[in-house]
Amino acid sequence: MKIYIDGNYYGKEDAKISVFDHGLLYGDGVFEGIRVYHRRVFKLKEHIQRLYYSAKAILLSIPMSEEAMCRAVVETCRANGLENGYIRLIVTRGAGSLGLSPDSCKSPSVIIIANEIQLYPREFYEKGMEIITAATARNLVNAVNPAIKSLNYLNNILAKIEANNAGCEEAIMLNSEGFVAECTGDNIFILHHGKIFTPPLASGALYGITRNTVIELAEEAGYEVEEKNLTRYDLFISEECFLTGSGAEIVPVVMIDKRVIGEGKPGSVTRQLEAKYRALTRVSGEPL
Ligand code: PXG
């Protein structure tokens, strides 16, 4: 494996950063998770744009242009002969002194790892998955806005632990008002009376790239999609529910907090969108 760090490639054992990097000391940095399908990087420009927006929001100046970053991602995939897989792109504040101020960090570090992807079990796609609601509330949008894909993912990790403790792989996170925001690493959608709903971004969700793609595909297929504040009740009485994410793609949900969703099996609209999404991943993306 060849890992890109600040313009050079290192083997897995030699790919190291300073223990004084504020990415490690404070979670001060940003990241992206990107898929490669059939030697094409899926939605590369969208991911790079979100990375730069995350960086801008935390006053982190990435030491290369967006175009150069796109090229570095493509080069790293080529160097690793990646055909299908996962790219983890990380920008840390860089090495500094032991103190919160980022002023001591002279140069941010750019790290690109191109690897295999860990997927949800096949069964989740065939039969649907069961999820719970976490007691850990989503970070406030006026604190560290969840729209920032920062290296501090503890909020999500605590909810993920709750999911795992309940025997699940995902958990719904509510915002401080009690509205559904998203899951720990996936956005959420429901179908109700033939219409598709997903929480608005202001609810404390990540601006999911899969979310955007699915909204486009659903509208193309003639569905009405509305961004609306949703409560747990809205989820419980929905006909269909599914999650979206670069890793998960589209995964059906058939049980939430022990309430059966719809008929307890993946719904036809979810299936239709899954097929459209799969078809898109077969033909689109930045060629390697
Ligand atoms: N919400 C959160 C909190 C996320 O972290 C998504 C939604 C879905 O966004 P995209 O743009 O991927 O549709 C994410 C994305 C990982 C991993 O390594 C995490 C994500 C994606 C891929 C891998 O755990 N999170």
mmCIF file of C-alpha atoms and ligand atoms in Angstrom:
data_model
loop_
_atom_site.group_PDB
_atom_site.id
_atom_site.type_symbol
_atom_site.label_atom_id
_atom_site.label_comp_id
_atom_site.label_asym_id
_atom_site.label_seq_id
_atom_site.Cartn_x
_atom_site.Cartn_y
_atom_site.Cartn_z
ATOM 1 C CA MET A 1 0.000 0.000 0.000
ATOM 2 C CA LYS A 2 1.257 3.471 -0.897
ATOM 3 C CA ILE A 3 0.044 6.270 1.339
ATOM 4 C CA TYR A 4 0.315 9.886 0.243
ATOM 5 C CA ILE A 5 1.580 12.330 2.850
ATOM 6 C CA ASP A 6 2.374 15.881 1.750
ATOM 7 C CA GLY A 7 3.429 14.955 -1.762
ATOM 8 C CA ASN A 8 5.395 11.774 -0.983
ATOM 9 C CA TYR A 9 4.372 8.109 -0.848
ATOM 10 C CA TYR A 10 5.095 5.836 2.109
ATOM 11 C CA GLY A 11 4.475 2.161 2.820
ATOM 12 C CA LYS A 12 1.896 1.309 5.483
ATOM 13 C CA GLU A 13 4.547 0.870 8.204
ATOM 14 C CA ASP A 14 6.313 4.126 7.365
ATOM 15 C CA ALA A 15 3.268 6.347 6.905
ATOM 16 C CA LYS A 16 3.482 8.400 10.093
ATOM 17 C CA ILE A 17 2.695 11.878 11.327
ATOM 18 C CA SER A 18 3.910 13.836 14.358
ATOM 19 C CA VAL A 19 2.425 13.225 17.800
ATOM 20 C CA PHE A 20 2.345 17.051 17.970
ATOM 21 C CA ASP A 21 -0.065 17.239 15.033
ATOM 22 C CA HIS A 22 -3.170 19.072 16.218
ATOM 23 C CA GLY A 23 -5.222 16.595 14.217
ATOM 24 C CA LEU A 24 -4.241 14.049 16.868
ATOM 25 C CA LEU A 25 -4.009 16.389 19.864
ATOM 26 C CA TYR A 26 -7.340 18.147 19.296
ATOM 27 C CA GLY A 27 -9.146 16.521 16.395
ATOM 28 C CA ASP A 28 -8.267 19.719 14.550
ATOM 29 C CA GLY A 29 -8.656 18.876 10.884
ATOM 30 C CA VAL A 30 -11.099 17.710 8.226
ATOM 31 C CA PHE A 31 -11.634 14.599 6.140
ATOM 32 C CA GLU A 32 -13.537 12.925 3.321
ATOM 33 C CA GLY A 33 -14.528 9.364 2.471
ATOM 34 C CA ILE A 34 -14.743 8.730 -1.278
ATOM 35 C CA ARG A 35 -15.602 5.616 -3.325
ATOM 36 C CA VAL A 36 -13.851 4.227 -6.378
ATOM 37 C CA TYR A 37 -15.983 2.098 -8.714
ATOM 38 C CA HIS A 38 -14.561 0.357 -11.778
ATOM 39 C CA ARG A 39 -11.462 2.567 -11.898
ATOM 40 C CA ARG A 40 -13.466 5.776 -11.555
ATOM 41 C CA VAL A 41 -13.540 8.104 -8.556
ATOM 42 C CA PHE A 42 -17.208 8.699 -7.769
ATOM 43 C CA LYS A 43 -18.290 12.328 -7.218
ATOM 44 C CA LEU A 44 -14.682 13.457 -6.749
ATOM 45 C CA LYS A 45 -15.311 17.176 -7.344
ATOM 46 C CA GLU A 46 -18.212 17.187 -4.892
ATOM 47 C CA HIS A 47 -16.083 15.574 -2.173
ATOM 48 C CA ILE A 48 -13.188 17.948 -2.774
ATOM 49 C CA GLN A 49 -15.517 20.926 -2.626
ATOM 50 C CA ARG A 50 -16.988 19.707 0.683
ATOM 51 C CA LEU A 51 -13.455 19.201 2.037
ATOM 52 C CA TYR A 52 -12.521 22.785 1.184
ATOM 53 C CA TYR A 53 -15.775 24.090 2.670
ATOM 54 C CA SER A 54 -15.119 22.125 5.897
ATOM 55 C CA ALA A 55 -11.590 23.556 5.983
ATOM 56 C CA LYS A 56 -12.846 27.085 5.360
ATOM 57 C CA ALA A 57 -15.332 26.787 8.220
ATOM 58 C CA ILE A 58 -12.508 25.949 10.652
ATOM 59 C CA LEU A 59 -10.094 28.549 9.181
ATOM 60 C CA LEU A 60 -7.770 25.876 7.855
ATOM 61 C CA SER A 61 -6.001 26.878 4.684
ATOM 62 C CA ILE A 62 -5.263 23.796 2.578
ATOM 63 C CA PRO A 63 -1.804 24.219 0.992
ATOM 64 C CA MET A 64 -2.855 23.196 -2.525
ATOM 65 C CA SER A 65 -5.575 24.070 -5.020
ATOM 66 C CA GLU A 66 -8.743 21.991 -5.417
ATOM 67 C CA GLU A 67 -7.494 20.911 -8.860
ATOM 68 C CA ALA A 68 -4.152 19.789 -7.420
ATOM 69 C CA MET A 69 -6.028 17.911 -4.679
ATOM 70 C CA CYS A 70 -8.139 16.108 -7.300
ATOM 71 C CA ARG A 71 -4.951 15.142 -9.146
ATOM 72 C CA ALA A 72 -3.308 13.906 -5.921
ATOM 73 C CA VAL A 73 -6.329 11.693 -5.181
ATOM 74 C CA VAL A 74 -6.322 10.236 -8.711
ATOM 75 C CA GLU A 75 -2.528 9.697 -8.578
ATOM 76 C CA THR A 76 -2.768 7.896 -5.227
ATOM 77 C CA CYS A 77 -5.446 5.569 -6.599
ATOM 78 C CA ARG A 78 -3.258 4.865 -9.640
ATOM 79 C CA ALA A 79 -0.186 4.262 -7.476
ATOM 80 C CA ASN A 80 -2.201 1.654 -5.579
ATOM 81 C CA GLY A 81 -3.804 0.089 -8.661
ATOM 82 C CA LEU A 82 -7.193 0.654 -7.049
ATOM 83 C CA GLU A 83 -10.106 -0.641 -9.126
ATOM 84 C CA ASN A 84 -12.821 -0.592 -6.493
ATOM 85 C CA GLY A 85 -12.400 0.759 -3.009
ATOM 86 C CA TYR A 86 -12.342 3.621 -0.637
ATOM 87 C CA ILE A 87 -10.290 6.784 -0.362
ATOM 88 C CA ARG A 88 -9.755 8.465 2.987
ATOM 89 C CA LEU A 89 -8.604 12.021 2.458
ATOM 90 C CA ILE A 90 -7.432 13.874 5.574
ATOM 91 C CA VAL A 91 -6.143 17.391 6.134
ATOM 92 C CA THR A 92 -4.773 18.031 9.623
ATOM 93 C CA ARG A 93 -3.849 21.370 11.161
ATOM 94 C CA GLY A 94 -0.253 20.096 11.252
ATOM 95 C CA ALA A 95 2.407 19.828 13.969
ATOM 96 C CA GLY A 96 2.463 22.569 16.592
ATOM 97 C CA SER A 97 3.033 23.046 20.291
ATOM 98 C CA LEU A 98 0.964 21.721 23.210
ATOM 99 C CA GLY A 99 -1.673 24.412 23.298
ATOM 100 C CA LEU A 100 -4.992 24.958 21.593
ATOM 101 C CA SER A 101 -3.941 27.813 19.375
ATOM 102 C CA PRO A 102 -3.464 26.736 15.769
ATOM 103 C CA ASP A 103 -0.975 29.607 15.332
ATOM 104 C CA SER A 104 1.854 27.249 16.321
ATOM 105 C CA CYS A 105 0.986 24.897 13.452
ATOM 106 C CA LYS A 106 3.027 26.056 10.504
ATOM 107 C CA SER A 107 1.844 23.722 7.775
ATOM 108 C CA PRO A 108 -1.252 21.547 7.433
ATOM 109 C CA SER A 109 -0.678 17.930 6.407
ATOM 110 C CA VAL A 110 -2.490 16.254 3.538
ATOM 111 C CA ILE A 111 -2.896 12.476 3.821
ATOM 112 C CA ILE A 112 -4.506 10.209 1.211
ATOM 113 C CA ILE A 113 -5.161 6.522 1.887
ATOM 114 C CA ALA A 114 -6.585 4.375 -0.910
ATOM 115 C CA ASN A 115 -7.780 1.068 0.446
ATOM 116 C CA GLU A 116 -10.417 -1.632 0.391
ATOM 117 C CA ILE A 117 -13.867 -0.714 1.603
ATOM 118 C CA GLN A 118 -15.555 -2.287 4.598
ATOM 119 C CA LEU A 119 -19.166 -2.787 3.662
ATOM 120 C CA TYR A 120 -22.286 -3.550 5.652
ATOM 121 C CA PRO A 121 -23.212 -7.253 5.527
ATOM 122 C CA ARG A 122 -25.085 -8.334 2.368
ATOM 123 C CA GLU A 123 -28.020 -9.348 4.526
ATOM 124 C CA PHE A 124 -28.786 -5.691 5.342
ATOM 125 C CA TYR A 125 -29.355 -5.017 1.637
ATOM 126 C CA GLU A 126 -31.383 -8.167 1.095
ATOM 127 C CA LYS A 127 -33.565 -8.048 4.212
ATOM 128 C CA GLY A 128 -33.153 -4.510 5.501
ATOM 129 C CA MET A 129 -31.441 -3.340 8.664
ATOM 130 C CA GLU A 130 -32.595 -2.639 12.177
ATOM 131 C CA ILE A 131 -31.573 0.629 13.824
ATOM 132 C CA ILE A 132 -32.200 2.436 17.093
ATOM 133 C CA THR A 133 -32.342 6.031 18.270
ATOM 134 C CA ALA A 134 -29.291 7.085 20.254
ATOM 135 C CA ALA A 135 -29.613 8.993 23.526
ATOM 136 C CA THR A 136 -26.569 11.061 22.537
ATOM 137 C CA ALA A 137 -27.904 14.196 20.827
ATOM 138 C CA ARG A 138 -26.351 15.625 17.679
ATOM 139 C CA ASN A 139 -23.864 18.466 18.117
ATOM 140 C CA LEU A 140 -25.522 21.880 17.937
ATOM 141 C CA VAL A 141 -25.319 23.636 14.575
ATOM 142 C CA ASN A 142 -24.057 26.726 16.376
ATOM 143 C CA ALA A 143 -21.336 24.725 18.177
ATOM 144 C CA VAL A 144 -19.220 22.518 15.883
ATOM 145 C CA ASN A 145 -21.692 22.410 13.004
ATOM 146 C CA PRO A 146 -22.198 18.782 11.910
ATOM 147 C CA ALA A 147 -21.940 20.083 8.329
ATOM 148 C CA ILE A 148 -18.195 20.290 8.991
ATOM 149 C CA LYS A 149 -16.685 16.872 8.347
ATOM 150 C CA SER A 150 -14.093 17.390 11.059
ATOM 151 C CA LEU A 151 -11.641 14.957 12.621
ATOM 152 C CA ASN A 152 -13.621 15.202 15.845
ATOM 153 C CA TYR A 153 -16.200 12.467 15.336
ATOM 154 C CA LEU A 154 -16.768 11.661 19.008
ATOM 155 C CA ASN A 155 -20.407 12.752 18.834
ATOM 156 C CA ASN A 156 -20.993 10.137 16.139
ATOM 157 C CA ILE A 157 -18.771 7.530 17.794
ATOM 158 C CA LEU A 158 -20.742 7.729 21.067
ATOM 159 C CA ALA A 159 -23.981 7.151 19.156
ATOM 160 C CA LYS A 160 -22.347 4.317 17.182
ATOM 161 C CA ILE A 161 -21.389 2.641 20.480
ATOM 162 C CA GLU A 162 -25.021 2.892 21.571
ATOM 163 C CA ALA A 163 -26.067 1.237 18.313
ATOM 164 C CA ASN A 164 -23.515 -1.554 18.759
ATOM 165 C CA ASN A 165 -24.576 -2.085 22.388
ATOM 166 C CA ALA A 166 -28.128 -2.546 21.132
ATOM 167 C CA GLY A 167 -26.947 -5.085 18.553
ATOM 168 C CA CYS A 168 -27.301 -2.633 15.640
ATOM 169 C CA GLU A 169 -24.905 -1.061 13.153
ATOM 170 C CA GLU A 170 -26.492 2.366 12.947
ATOM 171 C CA ALA A 171 -28.276 4.814 15.230
ATOM 172 C CA ILE A 172 -30.534 7.773 14.539
ATOM 173 C CA MET A 173 -29.286 10.988 16.081
ATOM 174 C CA LEU A 174 -31.793 13.641 17.167
ATOM 175 C CA ASN A 175 -30.899 17.295 17.448
ATOM 176 C CA SER A 176 -31.369 19.297 20.646
ATOM 177 C CA GLU A 177 -34.981 20.047 19.640
ATOM 178 C CA GLY A 178 -35.778 16.355 19.261
ATOM 179 C CA PHE A 179 -35.945 16.353 15.463
ATOM 180 C CA VAL A 180 -34.185 13.667 13.474
ATOM 181 C CA ALA A 181 -30.841 14.874 12.087
ATOM 182 C CA GLU A 182 -29.222 11.803 10.511
ATOM 183 C CA CYS A 183 -27.404 8.611 11.531
ATOM 184 C CA THR A 184 -23.798 8.274 12.738
ATOM 185 C CA GLY A 185 -22.344 7.906 9.242
ATOM 186 C CA ASP A 186 -25.368 8.018 6.958
ATOM 187 C CA ASN A 187 -28.197 10.393 6.041
ATOM 188 C CA ILE A 188 -31.793 9.222 6.453
ATOM 189 C CA PHE A 189 -34.874 9.242 4.189
ATOM 190 C CA ILE A 190 -38.466 8.070 4.570
ATOM 191 C CA LEU A 191 -41.360 7.493 2.196
ATOM 192 C CA HIS A 192 -44.800 8.611 3.373
ATOM 193 C CA HIS A 193 -47.953 8.615 1.221
ATOM 194 C CA GLY A 194 -45.798 8.207 -1.853
ATOM 195 C CA LYS A 195 -43.616 11.238 -1.088
ATOM 196 C CA ILE A 196 -39.963 11.196 -0.018
ATOM 197 C CA PHE A 197 -38.825 13.155 3.030
ATOM 198 C CA THR A 198 -35.386 13.820 4.511
ATOM 199 C CA PRO A 199 -34.350 16.161 7.334
ATOM 200 C CA PRO A 200 -33.134 19.608 6.260
ATOM 201 C CA LEU A 201 -29.421 20.309 6.605
ATOM 202 C CA ALA A 202 -30.135 22.850 9.352
ATOM 203 C CA SER A 203 -31.371 19.942 11.507
ATOM 204 C CA GLY A 204 -27.710 19.008 12.070
ATOM 205 C CA ALA A 205 -27.021 16.682 9.158
ATOM 206 C CA LEU A 206 -23.964 16.385 6.988
ATOM 207 C CA TYR A 207 -24.438 17.704 3.441
ATOM 208 C CA GLY A 208 -24.300 14.134 2.219
ATOM 209 C CA ILE A 209 -23.128 13.646 -1.342
ATOM 210 C CA THR A 210 -25.068 10.394 -1.629
ATOM 211 C CA ARG A 211 -28.061 12.267 -0.151
ATOM 212 C CA ASN A 212 -27.811 14.841 -2.954
ATOM 213 C CA THR A 213 -27.413 12.172 -5.609
ATOM 214 C CA VAL A 214 -30.429 10.245 -4.300
ATOM 215 C CA ILE A 215 -32.575 13.409 -4.251
ATOM 216 C CA GLU A 216 -31.636 14.012 -7.910
ATOM 217 C CA LEU A 217 -32.344 10.397 -8.893
ATOM 218 C CA ALA A 218 -35.681 10.394 -7.042
ATOM 219 C CA GLU A 219 -36.803 13.641 -8.686
ATOM 220 C CA GLU A 220 -35.746 12.342 -12.113
ATOM 221 C CA ALA A 221 -37.880 9.264 -11.441
ATOM 222 C CA GLY A 222 -40.867 11.530 -10.767
ATOM 223 C CA TYR A 223 -40.943 11.456 -6.951
ATOM 224 C CA GLU A 224 -41.525 14.554 -4.922
ATOM 225 C CA VAL A 225 -38.756 15.058 -2.357
ATOM 226 C CA GLU A 226 -39.210 17.400 0.585
ATOM 227 C CA GLU A 227 -36.669 18.462 3.207
ATOM 228 C CA LYS A 228 -38.696 18.632 6.391
ATOM 229 C CA ASN A 229 -38.154 18.387 10.122
ATOM 230 C CA LEU A 230 -39.004 14.812 11.095
ATOM 231 C CA THR A 231 -39.756 13.300 14.481
ATOM 232 C CA ARG A 232 -39.324 9.673 15.529
ATOM 233 C CA TYR A 233 -43.111 9.329 15.103
ATOM 234 C CA ASP A 234 -42.765 10.276 11.419
ATOM 235 C CA LEU A 235 -40.198 7.510 11.005
ATOM 236 C CA PHE A 236 -42.305 4.926 12.855
ATOM 237 C CA ILE A 237 -45.344 5.481 10.610
ATOM 238 C CA SER A 238 -43.397 5.694 7.347
ATOM 239 C CA GLU A 239 -43.968 3.169 4.547
ATOM 240 C CA GLU A 240 -40.265 2.921 3.760
ATOM 241 C CA CYS A 241 -37.045 4.123 5.302
ATOM 242 C CA PHE A 242 -33.494 4.025 3.955
ATOM 243 C CA LEU A 243 -30.050 5.402 4.752
ATOM 244 C CA THR A 244 -27.545 6.902 2.325
ATOM 245 C CA GLY A 245 -23.771 7.292 2.462
ATOM 246 C CA SER A 246 -20.671 6.811 0.345
ATOM 247 C CA GLY A 247 -19.932 3.583 2.194
ATOM 248 C CA ALA A 248 -23.489 2.299 2.627
ATOM 249 C CA GLU A 249 -24.821 3.573 -0.737
ATOM 250 C CA ILE A 250 -28.564 3.020 -0.151
ATOM 251 C CA VAL A 251 -29.479 0.619 2.630
ATOM 252 C CA PRO A 252 -33.084 -0.230 3.534
ATOM 253 C CA VAL A 253 -34.250 0.081 7.167
ATOM 254 C CA VAL A 254 -37.023 -2.265 8.316
ATOM 255 C CA MET A 255 -37.038 -1.777 12.096
ATOM 256 C CA ILE A 256 -36.565 1.358 14.203
ATOM 257 C CA ASP A 257 -36.604 1.138 18.002
ATOM 258 C CA LYS A 258 -38.411 -2.212 17.590
ATOM 259 C CA ARG A 259 -41.205 -0.692 15.439
ATOM 260 C CA VAL A 260 -41.595 -2.523 12.142
ATOM 261 C CA ILE A 261 -41.317 -0.109 9.210
ATOM 262 C CA GLY A 262 -43.858 -0.606 6.432
ATOM 263 C CA GLU A 263 -44.178 -4.293 5.703
ATOM 264 C CA GLY A 264 -40.936 -5.153 7.455
ATOM 265 C CA LYS A 265 -39.045 -5.680 4.234
ATOM 266 C CA PRO A 266 -37.226 -3.355 1.814
ATOM 267 C CA GLY A 267 -39.814 -1.271 -0.054
ATOM 268 C CA SER A 268 -40.238 -0.902 -3.801
ATOM 269 C CA VAL A 269 -39.219 2.783 -3.928
ATOM 270 C CA THR A 270 -36.040 2.002 -1.995
ATOM 271 C CA ARG A 271 -35.330 -0.832 -4.426
ATOM 272 C CA GLN A 272 -35.925 1.413 -7.422
ATOM 273 C CA LEU A 273 -33.539 4.065 -6.081
ATOM 274 C CA GLU A 274 -30.924 1.439 -5.197
ATOM 275 C CA ALA A 275 -30.982 0.196 -8.792
ATOM 276 C CA LYS A 276 -30.642 3.725 -10.170
ATOM 277 C CA TYR A 277 -27.776 4.491 -7.793
ATOM 278 C CA ARG A 278 -25.940 1.268 -8.701
ATOM 279 C CA ALA A 279 -26.379 2.061 -12.399
ATOM 280 C CA LEU A 280 -24.860 5.510 -11.866
ATOM 281 C CA THR A 281 -21.828 4.101 -10.046
ATOM 282 C CA ARG A 282 -21.189 1.861 -13.052
ATOM 283 C CA VAL A 283 -20.865 4.715 -15.524
ATOM 284 C CA SER A 284 -19.889 7.935 -13.771
ATOM 285 C CA GLY A 285 -16.818 9.320 -12.041
ATOM 286 C CA GLU A 286 -13.324 10.675 -12.658
ATOM 287 C CA PRO A 287 -11.400 8.046 -14.689
ATOM 288 C CA LEU A 288 -8.107 6.729 -13.288
HETATM 289 N N1 PXG B 1 -23.557 11.628 7.804
HETATM 290 C C1 PXG B 1 -22.366 11.513 8.402
HETATM 291 C C2 PXG B 1 -22.227 11.931 9.806
HETATM 292 C C3 PXG B 1 -21.274 11.012 7.683
HETATM 293 O O1 PXG B 1 -20.081 10.896 8.267
HETATM 294 C C4 PXG B 1 -22.723 10.750 5.765
HETATM 295 C C5 PXG B 1 -23.750 11.278 6.524
HETATM 296 C C6 PXG B 1 -22.979 10.402 4.335
HETATM 297 O O2 PXG B 1 -22.336 11.351 3.499
HETATM 298 P P1 PXG B 1 -21.835 10.994 2.043
HETATM 299 O O3 PXG B 1 -21.291 12.290 1.511
HETATM 300 O O4 PXG B 1 -20.820 9.936 2.177
HETATM 301 O O5 PXG B 1 -23.028 10.543 1.296
HETATM 302 C C7 PXG B 1 -21.452 10.604 6.339
HETATM 303 C C8 PXG B 1 -20.325 10.055 5.550
HETATM 304 C C9 PXG B 1 -16.283 5.916 7.454
HETATM 305 C C10 PXG B 1 -17.106 6.583 6.439
HETATM 306 O O6 PXG B 1 -15.109 5.727 7.207
HETATM 307 C C11 PXG B 1 -17.967 7.588 6.802
HETATM 308 C C12 PXG B 1 -18.721 8.238 5.863
HETATM 309 C C13 PXG B 1 -18.641 7.878 4.539
HETATM 310 C C14 PXG B 1 -17.768 6.858 4.171
HETATM 311 C C15 PXG B 1 -17.006 6.192 5.131
HETATM 312 O O7 PXG B 1 -16.790 5.606 8.522
HETATM 313 N N2 PXG B 1 -19.532 9.211 6.311
#
